XYZ file of C-alpha atoms in Angstrom:
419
model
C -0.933 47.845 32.383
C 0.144 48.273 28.745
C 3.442 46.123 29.678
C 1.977 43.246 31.267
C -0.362 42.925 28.295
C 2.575 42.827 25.549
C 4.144 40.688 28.026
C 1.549 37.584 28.458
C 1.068 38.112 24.663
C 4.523 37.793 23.985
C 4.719 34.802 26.300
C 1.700 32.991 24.440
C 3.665 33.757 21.214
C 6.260 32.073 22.525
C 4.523 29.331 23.508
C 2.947 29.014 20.702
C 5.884 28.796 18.389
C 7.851 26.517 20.722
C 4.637 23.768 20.605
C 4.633 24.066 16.957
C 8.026 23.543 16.343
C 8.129 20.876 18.706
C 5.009 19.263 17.234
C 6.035 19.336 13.519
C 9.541 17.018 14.483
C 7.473 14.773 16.567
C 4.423 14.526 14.438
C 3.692 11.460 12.402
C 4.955 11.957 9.013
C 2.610 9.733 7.461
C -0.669 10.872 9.681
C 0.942 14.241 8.148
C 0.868 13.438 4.583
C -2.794 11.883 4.647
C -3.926 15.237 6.473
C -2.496 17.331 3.856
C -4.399 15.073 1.214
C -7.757 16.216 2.606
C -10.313 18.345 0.893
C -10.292 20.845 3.427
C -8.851 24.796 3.811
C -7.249 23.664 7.167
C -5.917 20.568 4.798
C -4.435 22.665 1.847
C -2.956 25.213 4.145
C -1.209 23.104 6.246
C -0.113 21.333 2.910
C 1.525 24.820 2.016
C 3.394 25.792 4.893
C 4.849 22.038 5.447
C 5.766 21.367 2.299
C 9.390 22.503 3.120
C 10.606 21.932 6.701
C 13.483 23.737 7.197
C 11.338 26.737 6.132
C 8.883 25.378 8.521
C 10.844 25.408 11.571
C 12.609 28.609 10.420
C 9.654 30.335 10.802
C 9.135 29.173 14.405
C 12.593 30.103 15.657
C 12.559 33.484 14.146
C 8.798 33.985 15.483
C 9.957 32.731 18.741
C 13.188 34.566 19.013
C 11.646 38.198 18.446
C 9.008 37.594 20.515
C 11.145 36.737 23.645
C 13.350 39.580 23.011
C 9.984 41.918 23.129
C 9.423 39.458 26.534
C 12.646 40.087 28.418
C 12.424 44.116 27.055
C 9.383 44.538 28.856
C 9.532 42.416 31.637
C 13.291 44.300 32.497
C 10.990 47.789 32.183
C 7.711 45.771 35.045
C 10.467 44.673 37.364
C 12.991 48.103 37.112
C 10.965 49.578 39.268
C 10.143 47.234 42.160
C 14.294 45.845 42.097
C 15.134 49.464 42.247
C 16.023 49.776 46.072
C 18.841 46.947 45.610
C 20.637 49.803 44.121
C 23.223 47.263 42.540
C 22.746 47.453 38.593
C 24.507 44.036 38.116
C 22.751 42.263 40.859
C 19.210 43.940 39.133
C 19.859 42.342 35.534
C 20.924 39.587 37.378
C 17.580 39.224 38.871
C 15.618 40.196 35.655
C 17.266 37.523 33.604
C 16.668 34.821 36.349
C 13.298 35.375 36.531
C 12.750 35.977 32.893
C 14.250 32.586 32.316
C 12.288 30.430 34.660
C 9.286 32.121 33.866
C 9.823 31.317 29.697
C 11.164 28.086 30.393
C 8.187 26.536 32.453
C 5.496 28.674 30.410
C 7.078 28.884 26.918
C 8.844 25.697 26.982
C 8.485 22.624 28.965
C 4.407 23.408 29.420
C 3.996 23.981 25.594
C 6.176 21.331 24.670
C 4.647 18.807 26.896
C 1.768 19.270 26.038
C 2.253 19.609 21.615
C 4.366 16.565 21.637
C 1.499 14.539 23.245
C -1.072 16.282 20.863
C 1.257 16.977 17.822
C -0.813 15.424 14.759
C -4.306 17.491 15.812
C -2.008 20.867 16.479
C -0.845 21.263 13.294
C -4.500 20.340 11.614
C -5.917 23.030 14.612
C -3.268 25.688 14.085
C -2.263 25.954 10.554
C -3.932 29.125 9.570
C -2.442 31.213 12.537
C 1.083 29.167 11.817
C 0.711 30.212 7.767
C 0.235 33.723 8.887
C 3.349 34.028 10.901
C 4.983 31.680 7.502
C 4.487 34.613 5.263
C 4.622 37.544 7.611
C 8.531 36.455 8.509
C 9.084 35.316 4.935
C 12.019 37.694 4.023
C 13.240 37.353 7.241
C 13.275 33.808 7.257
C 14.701 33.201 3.278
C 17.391 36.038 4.438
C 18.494 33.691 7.615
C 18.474 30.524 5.615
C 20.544 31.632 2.536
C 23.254 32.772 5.791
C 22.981 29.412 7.403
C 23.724 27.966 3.860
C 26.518 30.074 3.333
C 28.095 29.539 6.504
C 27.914 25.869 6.103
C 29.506 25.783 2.547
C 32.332 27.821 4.263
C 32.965 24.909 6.238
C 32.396 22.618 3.530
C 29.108 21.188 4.508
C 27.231 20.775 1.145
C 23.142 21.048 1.204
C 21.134 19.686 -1.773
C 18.701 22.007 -2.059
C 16.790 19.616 -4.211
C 16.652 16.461 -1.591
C 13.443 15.955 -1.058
C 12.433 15.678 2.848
C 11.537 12.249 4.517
C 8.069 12.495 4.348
C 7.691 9.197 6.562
C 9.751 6.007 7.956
C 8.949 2.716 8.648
C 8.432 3.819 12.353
C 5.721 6.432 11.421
C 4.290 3.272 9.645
C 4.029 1.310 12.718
C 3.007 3.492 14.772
C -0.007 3.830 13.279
C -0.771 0.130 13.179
C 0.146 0.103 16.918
C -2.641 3.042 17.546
C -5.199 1.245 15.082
C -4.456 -2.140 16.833
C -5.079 -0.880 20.180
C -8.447 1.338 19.261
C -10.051 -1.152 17.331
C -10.818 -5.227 17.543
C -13.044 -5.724 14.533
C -12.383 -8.606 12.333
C -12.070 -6.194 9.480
C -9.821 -4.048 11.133
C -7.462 -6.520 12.281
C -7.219 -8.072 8.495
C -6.329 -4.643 7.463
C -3.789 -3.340 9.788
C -2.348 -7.337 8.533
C -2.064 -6.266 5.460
C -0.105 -3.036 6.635
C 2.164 -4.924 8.115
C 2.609 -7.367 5.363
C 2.880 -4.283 2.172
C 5.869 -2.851 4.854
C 7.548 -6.039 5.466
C 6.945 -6.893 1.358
C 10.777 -5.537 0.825
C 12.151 -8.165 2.798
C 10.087 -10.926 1.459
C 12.256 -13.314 -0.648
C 10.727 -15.552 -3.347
C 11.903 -19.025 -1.125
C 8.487 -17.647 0.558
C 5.729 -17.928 -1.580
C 6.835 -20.556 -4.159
C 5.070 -23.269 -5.700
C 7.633 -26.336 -4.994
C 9.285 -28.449 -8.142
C 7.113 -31.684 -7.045
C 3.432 -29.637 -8.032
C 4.577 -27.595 -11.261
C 2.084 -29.071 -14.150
C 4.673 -29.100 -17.343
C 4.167 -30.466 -20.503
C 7.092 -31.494 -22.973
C 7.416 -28.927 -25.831
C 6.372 -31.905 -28.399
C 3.189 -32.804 -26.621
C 0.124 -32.534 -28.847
C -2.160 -29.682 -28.918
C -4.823 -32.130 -27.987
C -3.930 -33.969 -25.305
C -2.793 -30.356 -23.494
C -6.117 -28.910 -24.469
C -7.334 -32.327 -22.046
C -4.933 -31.142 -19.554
C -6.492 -28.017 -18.978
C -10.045 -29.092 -19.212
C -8.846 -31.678 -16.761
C -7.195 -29.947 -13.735
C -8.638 -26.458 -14.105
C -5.247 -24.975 -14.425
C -5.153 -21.371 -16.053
C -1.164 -21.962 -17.429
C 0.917 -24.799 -18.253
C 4.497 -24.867 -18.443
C 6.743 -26.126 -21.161
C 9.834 -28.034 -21.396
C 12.242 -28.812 -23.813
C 14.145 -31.983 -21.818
C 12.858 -32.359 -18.190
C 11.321 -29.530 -15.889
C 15.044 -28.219 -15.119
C 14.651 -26.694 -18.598
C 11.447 -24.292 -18.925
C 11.482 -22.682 -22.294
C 8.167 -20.936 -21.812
C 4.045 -21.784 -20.872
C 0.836 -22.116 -22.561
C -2.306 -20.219 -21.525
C -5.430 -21.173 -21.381
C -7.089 -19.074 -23.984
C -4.307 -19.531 -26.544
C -4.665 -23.655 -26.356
C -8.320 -22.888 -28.101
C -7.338 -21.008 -31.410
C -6.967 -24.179 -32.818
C -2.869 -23.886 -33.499
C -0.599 -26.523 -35.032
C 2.004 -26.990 -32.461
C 2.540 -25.529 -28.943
C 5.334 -23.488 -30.064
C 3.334 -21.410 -32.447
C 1.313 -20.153 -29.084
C 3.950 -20.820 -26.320
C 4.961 -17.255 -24.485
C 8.194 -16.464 -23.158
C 8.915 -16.753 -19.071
C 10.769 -14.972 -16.955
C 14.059 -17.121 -15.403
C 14.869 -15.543 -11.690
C 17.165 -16.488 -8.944
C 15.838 -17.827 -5.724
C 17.776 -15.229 -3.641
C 16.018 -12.251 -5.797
C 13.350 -10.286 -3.514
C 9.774 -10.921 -4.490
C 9.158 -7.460 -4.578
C 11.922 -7.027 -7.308
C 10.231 -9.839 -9.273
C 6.471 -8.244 -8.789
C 7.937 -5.267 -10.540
C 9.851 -7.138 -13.713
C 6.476 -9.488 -14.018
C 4.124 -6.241 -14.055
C 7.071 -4.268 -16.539
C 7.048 -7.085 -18.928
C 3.616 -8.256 -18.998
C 4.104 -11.916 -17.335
C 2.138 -12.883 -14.946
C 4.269 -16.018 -13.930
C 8.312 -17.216 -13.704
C 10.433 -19.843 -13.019
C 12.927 -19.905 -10.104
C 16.001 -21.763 -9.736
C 18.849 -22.527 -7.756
C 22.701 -21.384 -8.005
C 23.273 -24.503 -10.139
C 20.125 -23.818 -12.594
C 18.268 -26.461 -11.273
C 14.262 -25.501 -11.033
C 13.099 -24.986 -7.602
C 9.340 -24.336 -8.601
C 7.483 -21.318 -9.755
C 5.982 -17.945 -8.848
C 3.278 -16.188 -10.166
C 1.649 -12.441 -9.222
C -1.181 -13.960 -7.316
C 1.574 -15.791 -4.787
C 3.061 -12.736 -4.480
C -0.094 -10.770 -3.409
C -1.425 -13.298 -1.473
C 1.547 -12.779 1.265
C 0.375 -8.948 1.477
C -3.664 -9.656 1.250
C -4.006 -13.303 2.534
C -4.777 -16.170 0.230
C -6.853 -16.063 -2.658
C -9.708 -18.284 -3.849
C -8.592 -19.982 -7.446
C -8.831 -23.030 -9.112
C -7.497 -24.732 -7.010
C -9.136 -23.792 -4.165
C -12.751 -24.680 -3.097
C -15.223 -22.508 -3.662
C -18.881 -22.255 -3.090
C -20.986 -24.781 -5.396
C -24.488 -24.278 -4.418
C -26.996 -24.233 -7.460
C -29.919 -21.216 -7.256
C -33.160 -21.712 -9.029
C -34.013 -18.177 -10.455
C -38.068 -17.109 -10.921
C -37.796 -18.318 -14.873
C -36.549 -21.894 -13.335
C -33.186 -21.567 -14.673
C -29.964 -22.480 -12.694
C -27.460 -20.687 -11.943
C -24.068 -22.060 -10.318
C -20.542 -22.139 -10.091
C -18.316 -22.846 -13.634
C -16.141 -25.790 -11.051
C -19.748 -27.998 -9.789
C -18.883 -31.075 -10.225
C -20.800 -32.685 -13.265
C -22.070 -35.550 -11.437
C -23.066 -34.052 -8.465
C -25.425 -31.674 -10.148
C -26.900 -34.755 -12.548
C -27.760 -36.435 -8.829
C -29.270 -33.678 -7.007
C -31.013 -31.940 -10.011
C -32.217 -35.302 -12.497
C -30.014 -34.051 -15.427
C -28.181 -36.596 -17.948
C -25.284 -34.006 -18.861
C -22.305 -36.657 -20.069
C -20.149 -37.045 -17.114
C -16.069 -38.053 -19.106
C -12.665 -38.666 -17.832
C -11.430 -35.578 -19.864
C -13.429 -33.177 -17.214
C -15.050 -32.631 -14.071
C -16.679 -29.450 -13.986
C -19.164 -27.453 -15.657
C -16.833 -25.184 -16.990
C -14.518 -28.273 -18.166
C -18.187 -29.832 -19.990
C -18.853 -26.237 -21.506
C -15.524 -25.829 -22.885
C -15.317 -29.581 -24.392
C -18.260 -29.524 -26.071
C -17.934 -25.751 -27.248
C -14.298 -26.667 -28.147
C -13.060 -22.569 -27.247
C -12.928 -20.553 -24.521
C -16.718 -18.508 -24.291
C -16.568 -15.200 -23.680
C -18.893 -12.679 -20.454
C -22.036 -12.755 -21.712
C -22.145 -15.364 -24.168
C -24.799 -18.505 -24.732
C -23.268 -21.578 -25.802
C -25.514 -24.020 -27.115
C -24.546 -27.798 -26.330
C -26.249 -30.809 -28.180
C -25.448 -33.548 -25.870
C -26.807 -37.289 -26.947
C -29.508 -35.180 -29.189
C -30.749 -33.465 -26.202
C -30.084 -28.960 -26.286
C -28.191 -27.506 -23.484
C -27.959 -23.452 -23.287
C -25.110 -21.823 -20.979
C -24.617 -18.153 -20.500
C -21.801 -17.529 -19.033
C -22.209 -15.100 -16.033
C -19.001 -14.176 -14.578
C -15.470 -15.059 -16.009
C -12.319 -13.834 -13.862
C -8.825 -14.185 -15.912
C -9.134 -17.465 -17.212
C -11.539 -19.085 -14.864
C -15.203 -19.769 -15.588
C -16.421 -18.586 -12.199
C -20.789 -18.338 -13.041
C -22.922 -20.017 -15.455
C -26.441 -20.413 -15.764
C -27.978 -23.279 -17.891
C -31.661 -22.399 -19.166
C -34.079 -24.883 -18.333
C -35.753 -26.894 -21.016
């Protein structure tokens, strides 16, 4: 009785140790990596133990090797007996190994294995405490076999850098996880972000022909323009940066922002910042990284003869990973709320004249803006700051502003006080 005992227990060892193995090289590396992140025991031991592979599946060989030999010792000791009268010692371990074989194989092999590669992210989550306890009781064992393996191989002149780091993940493990996620949920929200998955993998490939801003709609200003007139420019088209030239637009020398345009400065050289010249063939992720490394948030791109092709900036570059942003150029929502003090509060780019119509106001509508934001900013003469009430006296009548919400360089939320 004692025999058949140590022999299913063997056999459910062996088991055991072949799913494991099998469902560590199948597993998804990334699914693995997020698992290992979690504040959990399970989580931090299964962190431990995977951490180093080769150890990892070490572990499971030797585990699985001893406990097979144990198998086929006992099993030979349950079957001397009834392949006794044969009387033929060669055609008995002949026997004994057969049926040892087929019974590992289907039971500690192709069954486990089946059925660990189908649930191979949940086993290791499931198992890792029994699989950390086998990790450290065949420790020596296992550092003993490895350092052999090593040696053997730098015998034959296989180097090892024992310092490589392991593939945590691929591209595939990626993917497959967007497949699953695609296929288990239809939500709106779910489909934008397995989009933007795909999009942050594919963002290597991405070259900056794909999200420029064409030569025919760059804004640029000649490096001799007047502060004034540019200071109209930007009041009129809502434009955050403006580029500057030196001849004609195939000669960039740098850009004006926004906030600089209202320190009052001489000439646009004394404010104009430096801008990044790139190829057309460089990556966009390769640009992403020099605009973030040097501070820029925009650069000019041109063509194997030096010839501008148009512009980039970060916010094209994001918006082909996360979808298109609103800016100032887009259009964005304008309604006007009427708080409980009877103040209103809208958006920095209403139109002037529209909100005189609809709510009886005589703000001065101008040709040198449009907007709210553009009136605040003409009359105030600077850039206002989160938070702060700018006082207007507009044909002897008061106008208070706060502003609300600014975002970079945009005026997004105002409220004007009522009278």
């Amino acid at each position: 009785m004692l025999n058949w005992i140590i022999i299913v227990l063997a056999l459910v060892l062996s088991a055991f140790f072949s799913g494991m193995e099998i469902a560590f090289v199948t597993s998804n590396k990334l699914k693995l990596e997020i698992a290992t992140k979690k504040d959990s025991f399970n989580s931090k031991v299964l962190a431990l133990i995977t951490k180093n592979s080769s150890q990892y599946i070490s572990t499971m060989l030797v585990g699985n090797n001893l406990v097979n030999v144990i198998y086929s010792i006992f099993l030979a000791k349950v079957l001397a007996a009834p392949l006794a009268p044969l009387n033929n010692e060669l055609l008995i371990l002949l026997l004994q190994t057969v049926i040892a074989t087929v019974i590992v194989l289907f039971v500690a092999e192709f069954l486990p294995k089946t059925l660990f590669r189908i649930l191979s992210d949940s086993a290791l989550t499931t198992f890792a405490v029994p699989v950390a306890f086998f990790y450290f009781l065949f420790y020596p064992v296992v550092v003993v076999s490895v350092w052999i393996a090593r040696l053997i191989t730098r015998i034959f002149g296989v180097k090892i850098d024992d310092h490589q780091k392991d593939n945590m993940f691929s591209k595939v493990d990626i993917e497959d996880i967007i497949g699953n996620g695609t296929e288990l949920s239809t939500s709106a929200k779910s489909s934008q972000e397995l989009k933007i998955f795909q999009n942050a993998m594919d963002f290597s490939s991405i070259k900056l022909r794909e999200c420029i801003v064409p030569r025919n709609k760059i804004l640029a200003v000649p490096v001799n323009e007047s502060v004034e007139n540019v200071r109209k420019m930007f009041v009129e088209t809502g434009h955050s940066n403006l580029l500057i030239y030196k001849e004609n637009v195939d000669d960039i020398i740098g850009y004006v922002n926004i906030k600089d345009i209202f320190k009052n400065p001489q000439k646009l050289r004394n404010i104009m910042r430096q801008i990044l010249v790139v190829p057309e063939t460089m990556s966009a992720k390769k640009l992403f990284g020099r605009l973030i490394k040097n501070n820029r948030s925009i650069a000019v791109v041109v063509d194997e003869f030096g010839s501008t092709c148009g512009i980039v900036t970060v916010e094209d570059i994001l918006e082909e990973i996360f979808g298109e942003f609103e800016d100032e150029h887009d259009s964005p929502e304008l309604s006007v709320v009427v708080n409980k003090d009877g103040n209103y509060i809208m958006s920095g780019l209403l139109d002037v004249e529209t909100f005189n119509e609809e709510y009886g106001y005589s703000l001065t509508e101008s040709d040198e803006y449009e907007t709210i934001a553009g009136y605040i900013m003409y009359f105030s003469g600077n850039f206002p700051k989160m938070g702060e009430i700018v006082t207007i006296m507009d044909n002897d009548v008061s106008y208070r502003f706060r502003i609300l919400e600014i975002k970079g360089t945009k005026i997004v939320k105002v409220m004007l006080y009522a009278e």
